[in-house]
Short mmCIF file of C-alpha atoms in Angstrom, two decimals:
data_model
loop_
_atom_site.label_atom_id
_atom_site.label_comp_id
_atom_site.label_asym_id
_atom_site.label_seq_id
_atom_site.Cartn_x
_atom_site.Cartn_y
_atom_site.Cartn_z
CA MET A 25 51.86 256.22 333.60
CA ALA A 26 52.40 254.12 330.49
CA ARG A 27 49.98 254.57 327.62
CA LYS A 28 47.35 251.86 327.53
CA PRO A 29 47.88 249.39 324.66
CA LYS A 30 45.32 249.33 321.89
CA THR A 31 42.83 246.47 321.98
CA SER A 32 42.93 245.77 318.25
CA ALA A 33 45.12 243.05 316.74
CA PRO A 34 48.83 243.90 316.92
CA PRO A 35 50.25 245.33 313.70
CA THR A 36 52.71 243.46 311.54
CA PHE A 37 56.15 244.95 311.85
CA ASN A 38 59.71 244.33 310.77
CA ILE A 39 62.66 243.68 313.05
CA ALA A 40 65.91 245.40 312.12
CA LEU A 41 69.42 244.97 313.45
CA VAL A 42 72.96 245.55 312.22
CA GLY A 43 75.24 242.70 311.22
CA GLN A 44 78.83 243.16 310.15
CA SER A 45 82.23 241.48 310.37
CA GLY A 46 83.32 240.34 313.81
CA ARG A 47 81.22 240.62 316.95
CA LEU A 48 78.02 242.09 315.49
CA GLY A 49 77.56 239.31 312.94
CA TYR A 50 77.78 236.59 315.57
CA GLU A 51 75.49 238.52 317.91
CA ALA A 52 72.96 239.02 315.11
CA LEU A 53 72.93 235.26 314.53
CA LEU A 54 72.37 234.67 318.23
CA PHE A 55 69.52 237.22 318.25
CA VAL A 56 67.73 235.56 315.32
CA ALA A 57 68.20 232.08 316.81
CA SER A 58 66.64 233.27 320.07
CA LEU A 59 63.78 234.96 318.19
CA ARG A 60 62.92 231.73 316.37
CA ALA A 61 63.11 229.71 319.60
CA LYS A 62 61.15 232.04 321.87
CA SER A 63 58.82 233.84 319.47
CA PRO A 64 57.94 231.22 316.83
CA ASN A 65 54.73 233.02 315.81
CA PHE A 66 56.47 236.23 314.81
CA ALA A 67 55.33 236.78 311.21
CA GLY A 68 57.25 239.92 310.24
CA ARG A 69 60.48 240.20 308.32
CA VAL A 70 63.85 240.03 310.07
CA LEU A 71 66.18 242.46 308.32
CA VAL A 72 69.89 242.31 309.10
CA ALA A 73 71.43 245.51 307.74
CA GLU A 74 74.99 245.08 306.51
CA PRO A 75 77.33 248.02 305.77
CA GLN A 76 79.15 247.77 302.48
CA PRO A 77 82.82 248.47 301.72
CA GLY A 78 83.61 252.10 301.01
CA PRO A 79 85.93 254.98 301.87
CA LEU A 80 84.64 255.22 305.46
CA TRP A 81 85.71 251.62 306.21
CA PRO A 82 89.45 250.80 306.14
CA LYS A 83 88.54 247.08 306.16
CA ASP A 84 85.66 245.18 304.57
CA PRO A 85 82.77 245.47 307.10
CA ARG A 86 80.69 242.63 305.62
CA MET A 87 79.89 239.45 307.52
CA THR A 88 81.68 236.20 306.78
CA GLY A 89 79.95 233.70 304.52
CA ASP A 90 79.15 231.17 307.26
CA VAL A 91 77.42 233.81 309.38
CA ARG A 92 75.40 235.07 306.40
CA GLU A 93 74.34 231.54 305.46
CA ALA A 94 73.31 230.72 309.04
CA LEU A 95 71.23 233.90 309.26
CA GLN A 96 69.48 233.18 305.98
CA ALA A 97 68.82 229.58 307.04
CA LEU A 98 66.87 231.05 309.97
CA GLY A 99 64.80 233.21 307.61
CA ALA A 100 66.63 236.50 308.08
CA GLU A 101 67.14 238.80 305.09
CA ILE A 102 70.44 240.62 304.52
CA VAL A 103 69.90 244.27 303.58
CA SER A 104 72.86 246.26 302.23
CA PHE A 105 73.45 249.92 302.99
CA GLN A 106 76.18 252.50 302.37
CA ASN A 107 77.84 254.67 304.99
CA ARG A 108 77.99 258.25 303.78
CA HIS A 109 78.50 260.06 307.10
CA PHE A 110 79.84 257.79 309.85
CA GLY A 111 81.52 254.41 309.24
CA ALA A 112 84.53 253.16 311.21
CA LEU A 113 85.09 256.45 313.07
CA TYR A 114 81.61 256.26 314.60
CA PRO A 115 80.16 252.76 314.11
CA TYR A 116 77.14 253.60 316.29
CA GLY A 117 76.05 255.65 313.28
CA ASN A 118 75.17 252.39 311.53
CA LYS A 119 71.84 252.31 313.37
CA ILE A 120 71.09 255.75 311.92
CA GLU A 121 72.26 255.26 308.35
CA MET A 122 70.72 251.80 307.89
CA LEU A 123 67.16 252.96 308.55
CA THR A 124 66.47 254.31 305.07
CA ALA A 125 67.51 250.92 303.61
CA LEU A 126 64.46 249.34 305.31
CA PRO A 127 61.03 249.10 303.64
CA LYS A 128 59.45 252.54 303.49
CA GLY A 129 56.20 253.04 305.39
CA GLU A 130 56.40 249.72 307.27
CA PRO A 131 56.54 249.81 311.10
CA PHE A 132 59.87 248.65 312.48
CA VAL A 133 61.60 247.79 315.73
CA PHE A 134 65.36 248.21 315.83
CA PHE A 135 67.39 246.12 318.28
CA ASP A 136 71.07 246.28 319.04
CA SER A 137 72.56 242.97 317.98
CA ASP A 138 73.70 242.23 321.54
CA THR A 139 70.13 241.38 322.53
CA LEU A 140 68.43 238.08 323.28
CA VAL A 141 64.75 237.33 322.78
CA THR A 142 63.60 235.53 325.92
CA GLY A 143 59.81 235.61 325.46
CA ASP A 144 57.02 236.02 322.91
CA LEU A 145 57.62 239.24 320.98
CA THR A 146 54.11 239.10 319.50
CA THR A 147 52.64 239.87 322.95
CA VAL A 148 54.36 243.27 323.14
CA PRO A 149 51.75 246.05 322.64
CA PHE A 150 53.64 248.30 320.23
CA ASP A 151 51.99 251.60 319.36
CA PHE A 152 53.96 252.71 316.33
CA VAL A 153 52.39 256.17 316.21
CA TYR A 154 53.93 256.77 319.65
CA PRO A 155 57.61 255.90 319.16
CA SER A 156 59.79 255.10 322.13
CA ALA A 157 63.14 253.54 323.04
CA SER A 158 64.94 251.72 325.81
CA LEU A 159 64.80 253.11 329.33
CA ARG A 160 67.52 250.74 330.55
CA ARG A 161 70.07 253.51 330.82
CA GLU A 162 72.20 255.51 333.23
CA GLY A 163 72.80 259.26 333.33
CA THR A 164 75.76 259.07 330.97
CA TRP A 165 75.14 262.35 329.11
CA PRO A 166 75.47 265.28 329.49
CA GLN A 167 78.52 265.35 331.76
CA ILE A 168 77.97 268.29 334.05
CA GLU A 169 81.02 270.45 334.81
CA LEU A 170 81.47 272.75 337.79
CA TYR A 171 80.43 276.29 336.79
CA GLY A 172 79.25 275.01 333.42
CA PRO A 173 75.69 274.80 332.04
CA GLY A 174 73.30 272.40 333.76
CA TYR A 175 71.02 269.69 332.41
CA ALA A 176 68.14 272.05 331.66
CA GLU A 177 70.25 274.59 329.77
CA ILE A 178 71.99 271.90 327.71
CA TRP A 179 68.86 269.98 326.78
CA LYS A 180 66.77 273.10 326.17
CA SER A 181 69.37 274.39 323.72
CA LEU A 182 68.89 271.23 321.66
CA TYR A 183 65.09 271.38 321.70
CA ASP A 184 65.26 275.05 320.71
CA ARG A 185 67.70 274.23 317.91
CA PHE A 186 65.16 271.93 316.25
CA GLY A 187 62.03 273.92 317.05
CA LEU A 188 60.73 271.42 319.63
CA ASP A 189 58.78 272.07 322.81
CA PHE A 190 61.12 271.44 325.72
CA GLU A 191 58.66 271.66 328.61
CA SER A 192 56.43 268.85 327.34
CA SER A 193 59.40 266.48 327.25
CA LEU A 194 60.09 266.74 330.99
CA ASP A 195 59.20 264.19 333.63
CA THR A 196 57.96 266.63 336.25
CA THR A 197 57.88 263.92 338.93
CA GLU A 198 61.68 264.17 338.98
CA PRO A 199 63.50 267.18 340.50
CA ASP A 200 65.18 269.97 338.55
CA GLU A 201 68.72 269.19 337.45
CA TYR A 202 68.32 265.45 338.03
CA TRP A 203 69.10 263.55 334.83
CA LYS A 204 65.91 261.45 334.79
CA ARG A 205 63.79 264.60 334.49
CA TYR A 206 65.07 264.99 330.94
CA LEU A 207 64.08 262.68 328.09
CA TYR A 208 66.97 260.27 327.62
CA PHE A 209 67.09 256.76 326.19
CA ASN A 210 69.48 253.93 325.58
CA ALA A 211 69.50 253.31 321.83
CA GLY A 212 69.49 249.52 322.39
CA PHE A 213 65.99 249.41 320.94
CA PHE A 214 63.66 251.94 319.38
CA PHE A 215 60.57 251.72 317.18
CA ALA A 216 58.46 253.93 314.94
CA ALA A 217 55.97 253.85 312.09
CA CYS A 218 58.29 254.51 309.12
CA PRO A 219 62.04 253.90 309.01
CA HIS A 220 62.56 256.42 306.21
CA ALA A 221 60.86 259.32 307.98
CA PHE A 222 62.44 258.41 311.31
CA GLY A 223 65.86 257.70 309.82
CA SER A 224 66.05 260.87 307.76
CA ARG A 225 65.26 263.03 310.78
CA PHE A 226 67.61 261.01 313.00
CA LEU A 227 70.42 261.62 310.51
CA ASP A 228 69.63 265.33 310.14
CA TYR A 229 69.60 265.88 313.91
CA ALA A 230 72.74 263.82 314.54
CA LEU A 231 74.75 265.61 311.85
CA ALA A 232 73.59 269.04 313.06
CA ILE A 233 74.55 268.22 316.65
CA ARG A 234 77.92 266.83 315.56
CA ASP A 235 78.84 269.58 313.11
CA THR A 236 77.26 272.73 314.62
CA PRO A 237 76.34 272.03 318.26
CA PRO A 238 74.58 274.72 320.32
CA ALA A 239 76.89 276.77 322.54
CA PRO A 240 76.03 274.94 325.82
CA LEU A 241 77.43 271.73 324.28
CA VAL A 242 80.87 273.21 323.60
CA CYS A 243 82.60 271.11 326.29
CA GLN A 244 80.38 268.05 326.00
CA PRO A 245 81.73 264.78 324.55
CA LEU A 246 79.65 263.42 321.68
CA ASP A 247 81.57 260.19 321.10
CA PRO A 248 80.09 257.69 321.83
CA TRP A 249 76.90 259.48 322.92
CA LEU A 250 75.81 261.18 319.68
CA ASP A 251 73.07 258.67 318.81
CA GLN A 252 71.65 258.87 322.34
CA VAL A 253 71.71 262.67 322.30
CA ALA A 254 69.78 262.85 319.03
CA LEU A 255 67.37 259.95 319.69
CA PRO A 256 65.10 261.59 322.33
CA LEU A 257 64.77 264.68 320.15
CA VAL A 258 63.69 262.56 317.18
CA ILE A 259 61.23 260.55 319.26
CA HIS A 260 59.76 263.72 320.78
CA SER A 261 59.45 265.30 317.33
CA PHE A 262 57.23 262.40 316.22
CA GLY A 263 54.99 262.71 319.28
CA GLY A 264 56.57 259.84 321.21
CA GLY A 265 58.19 259.63 324.60
CA ARG A 266 58.94 257.54 327.67
CA ASP A 267 55.34 256.50 328.49
CA SER A 268 55.08 253.34 326.39
CA ALA A 269 53.50 250.04 327.38
CA VAL A 270 56.49 248.15 325.95
CA HIS A 271 58.67 248.98 328.94
CA GLY A 272 58.99 246.05 331.30
CA LEU A 273 58.56 243.65 328.37
CA LEU A 274 61.41 244.86 326.18
CA ASP A 275 64.46 244.99 328.47
CA GLY A 276 62.33 242.84 330.75
CA SER A 277 60.49 239.57 330.33
CA VAL A 278 60.62 239.44 326.50
CA THR A 279 64.07 240.77 325.54
CA CYS A 280 67.42 241.27 327.25
CA HIS A 281 70.05 243.73 326.08
CA TYR A 282 73.01 241.92 327.62
CA ARG A 283 75.74 243.97 325.87
CA ILE A 284 78.78 241.84 326.79
CA PHE A 285 78.85 238.10 327.57
CA PRO A 286 80.72 238.41 330.90
CA LEU A 287 78.11 240.96 332.03
CA LEU A 288 75.33 238.64 330.90
CA TYR A 289 76.58 235.83 333.12
CA ALA A 290 77.30 238.20 336.00
CA ARG A 291 73.98 240.00 336.32
CA GLU A 292 71.18 238.71 334.11
CA SER A 293 68.43 236.33 335.22
CA GLN A 294 68.71 232.57 335.05
CA ASN A 295 66.10 232.63 332.28
CA VAL A 296 68.46 234.70 330.11
CA ILE A 297 71.34 232.30 330.70
CA ASP A 298 69.10 229.30 330.01
CA THR A 299 67.93 230.94 326.77
CA LEU A 300 71.50 231.63 325.68
CA GLU A 301 72.61 228.07 326.32
CA GLU A 302 69.47 226.58 324.73
CA VAL A 303 69.73 228.48 321.44
CA THR A 304 73.48 227.94 321.07
CA ALA A 305 73.20 224.15 321.54
CA PRO A 306 72.21 222.99 318.00
CA ASN A 307 75.32 221.90 316.11
CA LYS A 308 74.53 223.96 313.00
CA ILE A 309 74.49 227.12 315.15
CA LYS A 310 77.31 226.08 317.47
CA LYS A 311 79.83 225.44 314.68
CA VAL A 312 79.37 229.01 313.44
CA LEU A 313 79.33 230.70 316.86
CA LYS A 314 82.58 228.99 317.84
CA GLY A 315 84.27 231.42 315.45
CA TYR A 316 83.79 234.16 318.06
CA ASP A 317 86.04 233.69 321.10
CA PRO A 318 83.81 235.26 323.80
CA ILE A 319 80.94 232.90 322.90
CA LYS A 320 83.31 229.95 322.52
CA ARG A 321 84.91 230.47 325.92
CA MET A 322 81.99 231.83 327.93
CA VAL A 323 79.26 229.50 326.67
CA PHE A 324 80.91 226.38 325.28
CA GLN A 325 83.98 226.16 327.55
CA GLY A 326 82.24 227.08 330.81
CA ARG A 327 83.84 230.39 331.72
CA GLY A 328 80.40 231.97 332.00
CA ALA A 329 79.57 229.71 334.94
CA LYS A 330 82.79 230.81 336.64
CA VAL A 331 81.80 234.46 336.17
CA ARG A 332 78.35 233.70 337.63
CA ALA A 333 79.97 232.18 340.71
CA LEU A 334 81.78 235.45 341.47
CA PHE A 335 78.50 237.21 342.36
CA ASP A 336 75.64 236.85 344.81
CA GLN A 337 72.57 237.51 342.65
CA ASN A 338 70.72 238.83 345.72
CA ASP A 339 73.50 241.31 346.55
CA MET A 340 74.89 242.67 343.30
CA PRO A 341 77.15 245.75 343.19
CA ARG A 342 75.06 248.83 342.50
CA ARG A 343 77.33 250.23 339.80
CA GLU A 344 78.25 248.46 336.59
CA GLN A 345 81.89 249.54 336.91
CA ALA A 346 82.22 247.51 340.11
CA ILE A 347 80.89 244.43 338.30
CA ARG A 348 83.33 244.98 335.44
CA ASN A 349 86.26 245.42 337.83
CA ARG A 350 85.55 242.16 339.64
CA ILE A 351 85.31 240.23 336.36
CA LYS A 352 88.53 241.80 335.09
CA SER A 353 90.46 241.15 338.30
CA ASN A 354 89.58 237.46 337.98
CA GLY A 355 90.75 237.32 334.37
CA PHE A 356 87.36 236.67 332.74
CA TRP A 357 86.78 239.92 330.83
CA MET A 358 86.23 239.34 327.10
CA ARG A 359 84.67 241.30 324.27
#
């Protein structure tokens, strides 16, 4: 059962996301526009973390000037950070390295930039002393091999590596060797009480797993899963877990992690599509978003409606790959 929300007034918190050149900058702008439209009473800071040029980026990763200006016009703050460990070879590491650039000691919620706010974020009962993350995930890691170690052996080796209690992390309502028994999140959102404490531990765990993995991980791929391997360990180490009252609101009625625009039109609710088309309508937003082809073609030129027509919303394919294949075979796949 989810933890009961506290009855006191909700704490002030900051929202953090990554913005950089190309797709993520445009998605960050879309996120902030949807936040302002659907959660006008949100009083915290909106911090868009931007990686800076350096040896780990072969090209300048900073956002273009029009995207930056549009974000700032909506009240977002651009926060610079340096990549010292990941960069272009593992861009998912941005969500790890940016955390210590946020205000120390202030509760935060991180969202992937490919997220829309579709409801009032101030109604979400965050408990920042019990960190959690997105449960909208599939059993993508570990990848179990015949005659190789199973889920329990792989995950236990990681908990042992960092001195964490493995047994208390398990969902004992699920059977042994079924992936949902083991604490596993999508890193599309996560929250905690202090970004510096959380970020430092996240970085330490991720680097240790990458550089000196326990023996049961020897055949396991860590790209692109490294952040999602480390994240449950970090959350568990701070006393958090899967039993949070935010679930069903985030990745539910209040936010949508759509990931790719063709997938958004294929499978998300009509409310999500209406939100997308509402917040992209103002000319000052539209003229900037037209710089990104998937938004230009899917939203403004009507291809999204054609993707929607390919599917019966009451009889969707069970697996995402089948949805992707149908979109691709009809020539509408874009990212």
